[in-house]
Amino acid sequence: MKRLYAYFFRGLITFLPVGLTVYVLFLFVTWVEGLAMQMLRPFTGEFYLPGLGIVLGTGLILVLGFLVSQPFMKLVLGWVELPFTNLPLVKSIYSSLKSFADYFSPHERDAQQVVLLKKPDSDMSIIGLVTRQNLTDLPLDAHTRQHVAVYLPMGYMIGGYTVFVPREWVQVLDMSVEEAMRSSLTAWMGNTKPTNSD
């Protein structure tokens, strides 16, 4: 029975990530297809090709990306964001999500670094993400402005801390931001890419 239990839970653990991912994708595709069908039916009648919703959604996102890349759109986006940046509770949620999305946007790629943070007089080390290399525009003292901002995510993404530390405290790791965030999500449990240790 113990062997059967072990096989069952191993199979369950193997199936759950795949099953849940497929299920979430299925829900998303179904929602997009349903939305596209409602939008196109007045123009196409009963004619509809499966997958048209995904194509339409991709096209709309590309058009939106092109528009927001234009200089004149900054003013328009500022007006659109007014309700989200002035209401107390909404402002906190929107600002956090926008900052997180901006961090992973392509124009910020060169600033992203996964680092090992270690204080010289301590044996403890922690993995974090450098979010800012330049702190000169922040209301900090002159000494702290020479530091870097490092975000320390907590396990299962329940929160995190941003600390300002001297540059010599951080060591850049050969790891992508996506891999670091994925590992942080599960508190670094499970299989990870093997690395060489000194």
PDB file of C-alpha atoms in Angstrom:
ATOM      1  CA  MET A   1       0.000   0.000   0.000  1.00  0.00           C
ATOM      2  CA  LYS A   2       2.847   2.392   0.764  1.00  0.00           C
ATOM      3  CA  ARG A   3       4.229   1.815  -2.717  1.00  0.00           C
ATOM      4  CA  LEU A   4       0.796   2.450  -4.241  1.00  0.00           C
ATOM      5  CA  TYR A   5       0.471   5.676  -2.242  1.00  0.00           C
ATOM      6  CA  ALA A   6       3.904   6.784  -3.430  1.00  0.00           C
ATOM      7  CA  TYR A   7       3.033   6.067  -7.063  1.00  0.00           C
ATOM      8  CA  PHE A   8      -0.293   7.885  -6.700  1.00  0.00           C
ATOM      9  CA  PHE A   9       1.175  11.058  -5.220  1.00  0.00           C
ATOM     10  CA  ARG A  10       4.063  11.095  -7.681  1.00  0.00           C
ATOM     11  CA  GLY A  11       1.597  10.820 -10.527  1.00  0.00           C
ATOM     12  CA  LEU A  12      -0.599  13.510  -8.972  1.00  0.00           C
ATOM     13  CA  ILE A  13       2.321  15.904  -8.494  1.00  0.00           C
ATOM     14  CA  THR A  14       3.398  15.274 -12.087  1.00  0.00           C
ATOM     15  CA  PHE A  15      -0.118  15.785 -13.440  1.00  0.00           C
ATOM     16  CA  LEU A  16      -1.184  18.866 -11.466  1.00  0.00           C
ATOM     17  CA  PRO A  17       1.162  21.466 -13.042  1.00  0.00           C
ATOM     18  CA  VAL A  18       0.375  20.246 -16.563  1.00  0.00           C
ATOM     19  CA  GLY A  19      -3.341  19.826 -15.896  1.00  0.00           C
ATOM     20  CA  LEU A  20      -3.774  23.211 -14.242  1.00  0.00           C
ATOM     21  CA  THR A  21      -1.767  24.975 -16.950  1.00  0.00           C
ATOM     22  CA  VAL A  22      -3.848  23.377 -19.715  1.00  0.00           C
ATOM     23  CA  TYR A  23      -7.052  24.197 -17.810  1.00  0.00           C
ATOM     24  CA  VAL A  24      -6.122  27.862 -17.366  1.00  0.00           C
ATOM     25  CA  LEU A  25      -5.165  28.126 -21.049  1.00  0.00           C
ATOM     26  CA  PHE A  26      -8.450  26.471 -21.985  1.00  0.00           C
ATOM     27  CA  LEU A  27     -10.422  28.976 -19.899  1.00  0.00           C
ATOM     28  CA  PHE A  28      -8.497  31.882 -21.428  1.00  0.00           C
ATOM     29  CA  VAL A  29      -8.944  30.653 -25.015  1.00  0.00           C
ATOM     30  CA  THR A  30     -12.651  29.964 -24.401  1.00  0.00           C
ATOM     31  CA  TRP A  31     -13.135  33.467 -22.990  1.00  0.00           C
ATOM     32  CA  VAL A  32     -11.290  35.114 -25.885  1.00  0.00           C
ATOM     33  CA  GLU A  33     -13.169  33.071 -28.473  1.00  0.00           C
ATOM     34  CA  GLY A  34     -16.517  33.877 -26.866  1.00  0.00           C
ATOM     35  CA  LEU A  35     -15.713  37.577 -26.729  1.00  0.00           C
ATOM     36  CA  ALA A  36     -14.531  37.620 -30.335  1.00  0.00           C
ATOM     37  CA  MET A  37     -17.649  35.755 -31.448  1.00  0.00           C
ATOM     38  CA  GLN A  38     -19.900  38.349 -29.792  1.00  0.00           C
ATOM     39  CA  MET A  39     -17.949  41.176 -31.415  1.00  0.00           C
ATOM     40  CA  LEU A  40     -17.871  39.678 -34.934  1.00  0.00           C
ATOM     41  CA  ARG A  41     -21.331  38.125 -35.184  1.00  0.00           C
ATOM     42  CA  PRO A  42     -23.033  41.446 -36.046  1.00  0.00           C
ATOM     43  CA  PHE A  43     -20.680  41.754 -39.038  1.00  0.00           C
ATOM     44  CA  THR A  44     -20.151  38.130 -40.119  1.00  0.00           C
ATOM     45  CA  GLY A  45     -23.462  36.587 -39.162  1.00  0.00           C
ATOM     46  CA  GLU A  46     -23.170  32.845 -38.586  1.00  0.00           C
ATOM     47  CA  PHE A  47     -19.757  32.661 -40.251  1.00  0.00           C
ATOM     48  CA  TYR A  48     -16.936  32.161 -37.760  1.00  0.00           C
ATOM     49  CA  LEU A  49     -13.597  30.380 -37.944  1.00  0.00           C
ATOM     50  CA  PRO A  50     -12.296  28.695 -34.759  1.00  0.00           C
ATOM     51  CA  GLY A  51      -9.169  30.450 -33.557  1.00  0.00           C
ATOM     52  CA  LEU A  52     -10.219  33.799 -34.955  1.00  0.00           C
ATOM     53  CA  GLY A  53     -10.512  35.141 -31.426  1.00  0.00           C
ATOM     54  CA  ILE A  54      -6.849  34.419 -30.697  1.00  0.00           C
ATOM     55  CA  VAL A  55      -5.802  36.060 -33.965  1.00  0.00           C
ATOM     56  CA  LEU A  56      -8.002  39.071 -33.251  1.00  0.00           C
ATOM     57  CA  GLY A  57      -6.733  39.362 -29.665  1.00  0.00           C
ATOM     58  CA  THR A  58      -3.106  39.144 -30.788  1.00  0.00           C
ATOM     59  CA  GLY A  59      -3.702  41.790 -33.430  1.00  0.00           C
ATOM     60  CA  LEU A  60      -5.369  44.150 -30.955  1.00  0.00           C
ATOM     61  CA  ILE A  61      -2.494  43.756 -28.493  1.00  0.00           C
ATOM     62  CA  LEU A  62       0.026  44.512 -31.259  1.00  0.00           C
ATOM     63  CA  VAL A  63      -1.924  47.612 -32.286  1.00  0.00           C
ATOM     64  CA  LEU A  64      -2.138  48.726 -28.656  1.00  0.00           C
ATOM     65  CA  GLY A  65       1.602  48.189 -28.223  1.00  0.00           C
ATOM     66  CA  PHE A  66       2.294  50.260 -31.329  1.00  0.00           C
ATOM     67  CA  LEU A  67       0.021  53.084 -30.155  1.00  0.00           C
ATOM     68  CA  VAL A  68       1.448  53.331 -26.636  1.00  0.00           C
ATOM     69  CA  SER A  69       4.943  53.468 -28.145  1.00  0.00           C
ATOM     70  CA  GLN A  70       4.117  56.765 -29.847  1.00  0.00           C
ATOM     71  CA  PRO A  71       5.156  59.986 -28.037  1.00  0.00           C
ATOM     72  CA  PHE A  72       1.710  61.610 -28.297  1.00  0.00           C
ATOM     73  CA  MET A  73       0.109  58.703 -26.404  1.00  0.00           C
ATOM     74  CA  LYS A  74       1.798  59.621 -23.113  1.00  0.00           C
ATOM     75  CA  LEU A  75      -0.694  62.439 -22.546  1.00  0.00           C
ATOM     76  CA  VAL A  76      -3.643  60.216 -23.476  1.00  0.00           C
ATOM     77  CA  LEU A  77      -2.436  57.446 -21.153  1.00  0.00           C
ATOM     78  CA  GLY A  78      -2.050  60.014 -18.394  1.00  0.00           C
ATOM     79  CA  TRP A  79      -5.726  60.922 -18.740  1.00  0.00           C
ATOM     80  CA  VAL A  80      -6.787  57.260 -18.850  1.00  0.00           C
ATOM     81  CA  GLU A  81      -4.754  56.505 -15.716  1.00  0.00           C
ATOM     82  CA  LEU A  82      -6.227  59.397 -13.695  1.00  0.00           C
ATOM     83  CA  PRO A  83      -9.018  57.337 -12.048  1.00  0.00           C
ATOM     84  CA  PHE A  84      -6.553  54.536 -11.251  1.00  0.00           C
ATOM     85  CA  THR A  85      -3.909  56.820  -9.766  1.00  0.00           C
ATOM     86  CA  ASN A  86      -6.172  58.949  -7.552  1.00  0.00           C
ATOM     87  CA  LEU A  87      -8.537  56.551  -5.780  1.00  0.00           C
ATOM     88  CA  PRO A  88      -6.820  55.384  -2.547  1.00  0.00           C
ATOM     89  CA  LEU A  89      -7.247  51.590  -2.715  1.00  0.00           C
ATOM     90  CA  VAL A  90      -7.237  51.383  -6.505  1.00  0.00           C
ATOM     91  CA  LYS A  91      -4.089  53.511  -6.628  1.00  0.00           C
ATOM     92  CA  SER A  92      -2.136  51.052  -4.475  1.00  0.00           C
ATOM     93  CA  ILE A  93      -3.177  48.024  -6.525  1.00  0.00           C
ATOM     94  CA  TYR A  94      -2.726  49.702  -9.913  1.00  0.00           C
ATOM     95  CA  SER A  95       0.643  51.246  -9.066  1.00  0.00           C
ATOM     96  CA  SER A  96       2.006  47.925  -7.802  1.00  0.00           C
ATOM     97  CA  LEU A  97       0.842  45.997 -10.860  1.00  0.00           C
ATOM     98  CA  LYS A  98       2.042  48.699 -13.257  1.00  0.00           C
ATOM     99  CA  SER A  99       5.482  48.854 -11.639  1.00  0.00           C
ATOM    100  CA  PHE A 100       5.753  45.063 -11.777  1.00  0.00           C
ATOM    101  CA  ALA A 101       4.741  45.021 -15.459  1.00  0.00           C
ATOM    102  CA  ASP A 102       7.112  47.876 -16.302  1.00  0.00           C
ATOM    103  CA  TYR A 103       9.953  45.965 -14.681  1.00  0.00           C
ATOM    104  CA  PHE A 104       9.491  43.123 -17.176  1.00  0.00           C
ATOM    105  CA  SER A 105       8.910  45.359 -20.190  1.00  0.00           C
ATOM    106  CA  PRO A 106      11.480  45.057 -23.028  1.00  0.00           C
ATOM    107  CA  HIS A 107      12.929  48.554 -22.598  1.00  0.00           C
ATOM    108  CA  GLU A 108      13.954  47.674 -19.039  1.00  0.00           C
ATOM    109  CA  ARG A 109      15.650  44.387 -19.880  1.00  0.00           C
ATOM    110  CA  ASP A 110      19.159  45.764 -19.657  1.00  0.00           C
ATOM    111  CA  ALA A 111      18.572  46.837 -16.027  1.00  0.00           C
ATOM    112  CA  GLN A 112      17.468  43.450 -14.767  1.00  0.00           C
ATOM    113  CA  GLN A 113      19.967  41.377 -12.884  1.00  0.00           C
ATOM    114  CA  VAL A 114      19.676  38.393 -10.610  1.00  0.00           C
ATOM    115  CA  VAL A 115      22.176  38.801  -7.801  1.00  0.00           C
ATOM    116  CA  LEU A 116      23.424  37.066  -4.694  1.00  0.00           C
ATOM    117  CA  LEU A 117      23.199  39.523  -1.811  1.00  0.00           C
ATOM    118  CA  LYS A 118      25.702  38.936   0.968  1.00  0.00           C
ATOM    119  CA  LYS A 119      26.854  41.245   3.729  1.00  0.00           C
ATOM    120  CA  PRO A 120      30.659  41.020   4.137  1.00  0.00           C
ATOM    121  CA  ASP A 121      30.551  40.201   7.866  1.00  0.00           C
ATOM    122  CA  SER A 122      27.791  37.590   7.538  1.00  0.00           C
ATOM    123  CA  ASP A 123      27.713  34.023   6.244  1.00  0.00           C
ATOM    124  CA  MET A 124      24.080  34.307   5.189  1.00  0.00           C
ATOM    125  CA  SER A 125      23.246  35.114   1.566  1.00  0.00           C
ATOM    126  CA  ILE A 126      20.005  35.673  -0.303  1.00  0.00           C
ATOM    127  CA  ILE A 127      19.032  35.873  -3.963  1.00  0.00           C
ATOM    128  CA  GLY A 128      17.359  39.035  -5.182  1.00  0.00           C
ATOM    129  CA  LEU A 129      16.694  41.167  -8.237  1.00  0.00           C
ATOM    130  CA  VAL A 130      18.383  44.488  -8.896  1.00  0.00           C
ATOM    131  CA  THR A 131      15.528  46.866  -9.678  1.00  0.00           C
ATOM    132  CA  ARG A 132      17.439  50.151  -9.809  1.00  0.00           C
ATOM    133  CA  GLN A 133      21.065  50.948 -10.490  1.00  0.00           C
ATOM    134  CA  ASN A 134      20.659  54.701 -10.023  1.00  0.00           C
ATOM    135  CA  LEU A 135      19.065  56.193  -6.902  1.00  0.00           C
ATOM    136  CA  THR A 136      19.999  59.839  -7.454  1.00  0.00           C
ATOM    137  CA  ASP A 137      16.367  60.899  -8.034  1.00  0.00           C
ATOM    138  CA  LEU A 138      15.156  59.478  -4.709  1.00  0.00           C
ATOM    139  CA  PRO A 139      14.947  61.533  -1.489  1.00  0.00           C
ATOM    140  CA  LEU A 140      17.874  59.717   0.137  1.00  0.00           C
ATOM    141  CA  ASP A 141      21.077  60.921   1.738  1.00  0.00           C
ATOM    142  CA  ALA A 142      24.171  61.245  -0.433  1.00  0.00           C
ATOM    143  CA  HIS A 143      25.708  58.017   0.874  1.00  0.00           C
ATOM    144  CA  THR A 144      22.622  55.875   0.220  1.00  0.00           C
ATOM    145  CA  ARG A 145      22.264  57.285  -3.302  1.00  0.00           C
ATOM    146  CA  GLN A 146      25.459  55.431  -4.199  1.00  0.00           C
ATOM    147  CA  HIS A 147      23.762  52.105  -3.432  1.00  0.00           C
ATOM    148  CA  VAL A 148      21.608  49.859  -5.619  1.00  0.00           C
ATOM    149  CA  ALA A 149      18.021  48.755  -5.033  1.00  0.00           C
ATOM    150  CA  VAL A 150      17.562  45.002  -4.640  1.00  0.00           C
ATOM    151  CA  TYR A 151      14.154  43.364  -4.463  1.00  0.00           C
ATOM    152  CA  LEU A 152      13.976  40.265  -2.252  1.00  0.00           C
ATOM    153  CA  PRO A 153      10.890  38.200  -3.182  1.00  0.00           C
ATOM    154  CA  MET A 154       9.272  36.030  -0.527  1.00  0.00           C
ATOM    155  CA  GLY A 155       8.209  32.430  -1.086  1.00  0.00           C
ATOM    156  CA  TYR A 156       4.917  31.823  -2.906  1.00  0.00           C
ATOM    157  CA  MET A 157       4.914  35.520  -3.931  1.00  0.00           C
ATOM    158  CA  ILE A 158       3.153  36.652  -0.751  1.00  0.00           C
ATOM    159  CA  GLY A 159       5.296  39.772  -0.654  1.00  0.00           C
ATOM    160  CA  GLY A 160       8.864  40.934  -0.634  1.00  0.00           C
ATOM    161  CA  TYR A 161      11.291  43.619   0.472  1.00  0.00           C
ATOM    162  CA  THR A 162      13.298  46.241  -1.359  1.00  0.00           C
ATOM    163  CA  VAL A 163      16.630  47.065   0.249  1.00  0.00           C
ATOM    164  CA  PHE A 164      19.274  49.629  -0.662  1.00  0.00           C
ATOM    165  CA  VAL A 165      22.719  48.075  -0.334  1.00  0.00           C
ATOM    166  CA  PRO A 166      26.295  48.909  -1.395  1.00  0.00           C
ATOM    167  CA  ARG A 167      27.210  47.649  -4.837  1.00  0.00           C
ATOM    168  CA  GLU A 168      30.006  45.486  -3.455  1.00  0.00           C
ATOM    169  CA  TRP A 169      27.447  43.452  -1.508  1.00  0.00           C
ATOM    170  CA  VAL A 170      25.910  42.009  -4.668  1.00  0.00           C
ATOM    171  CA  GLN A 171      27.275  39.377  -7.015  1.00  0.00           C
ATOM    172  CA  VAL A 172      25.620  38.971 -10.420  1.00  0.00           C
ATOM    173  CA  LEU A 173      24.415  35.408 -11.067  1.00  0.00           C
ATOM    174  CA  ASP A 174      24.124  33.620 -14.405  1.00  0.00           C
ATOM    175  CA  MET A 175      20.359  33.241 -14.068  1.00  0.00           C
ATOM    176  CA  SER A 176      17.445  34.815 -15.890  1.00  0.00           C
ATOM    177  CA  VAL A 177      14.893  36.948 -14.079  1.00  0.00           C
ATOM    178  CA  GLU A 178      12.140  34.542 -15.129  1.00  0.00           C
ATOM    179  CA  GLU A 179      13.997  31.577 -13.627  1.00  0.00           C
ATOM    180  CA  ALA A 180      14.637  33.449 -10.379  1.00  0.00           C
ATOM    181  CA  MET A 181      10.999  34.522 -10.036  1.00  0.00           C
ATOM    182  CA  ARG A 182       9.778  31.026 -10.847  1.00  0.00           C
ATOM    183  CA  SER A 183      12.076  29.524  -8.209  1.00  0.00           C
ATOM    184  CA  SER A 184      11.064  32.159  -5.663  1.00  0.00           C
ATOM    185  CA  LEU A 185       7.422  31.308  -6.270  1.00  0.00           C
ATOM    186  CA  THR A 186       8.013  27.824  -4.864  1.00  0.00           C
ATOM    187  CA  ALA A 187      10.537  28.910  -2.213  1.00  0.00           C
ATOM    188  CA  TRP A 188      13.332  27.317  -4.302  1.00  0.00           C
ATOM    189  CA  MET A 189      11.882  23.841  -3.912  1.00  0.00           C
ATOM    190  CA  GLY A 190      11.970  21.340  -6.747  1.00  0.00           C
ATOM    191  CA  ASN A 191      14.408  20.809  -9.580  1.00  0.00           C
ATOM    192  CA  THR A 192      16.506  23.755 -10.711  1.00  0.00           C
ATOM    193  CA  LYS A 193      19.273  24.161 -13.223  1.00  0.00           C
ATOM    194  CA  PRO A 194      22.516  22.834 -11.680  1.00  0.00           C
ATOM    195  CA  THR A 195      25.174  25.426 -11.040  1.00  0.00           C
ATOM    196  CA  ASN A 196      28.859  25.097 -10.302  1.00  0.00           C
ATOM    197  CA  SER A 197      29.865  25.835  -6.721  1.00  0.00           C
ATOM    198  CA  ASP A 198      33.250  27.057  -5.621  1.00  0.00           C
TER     199      ASP A 198
END
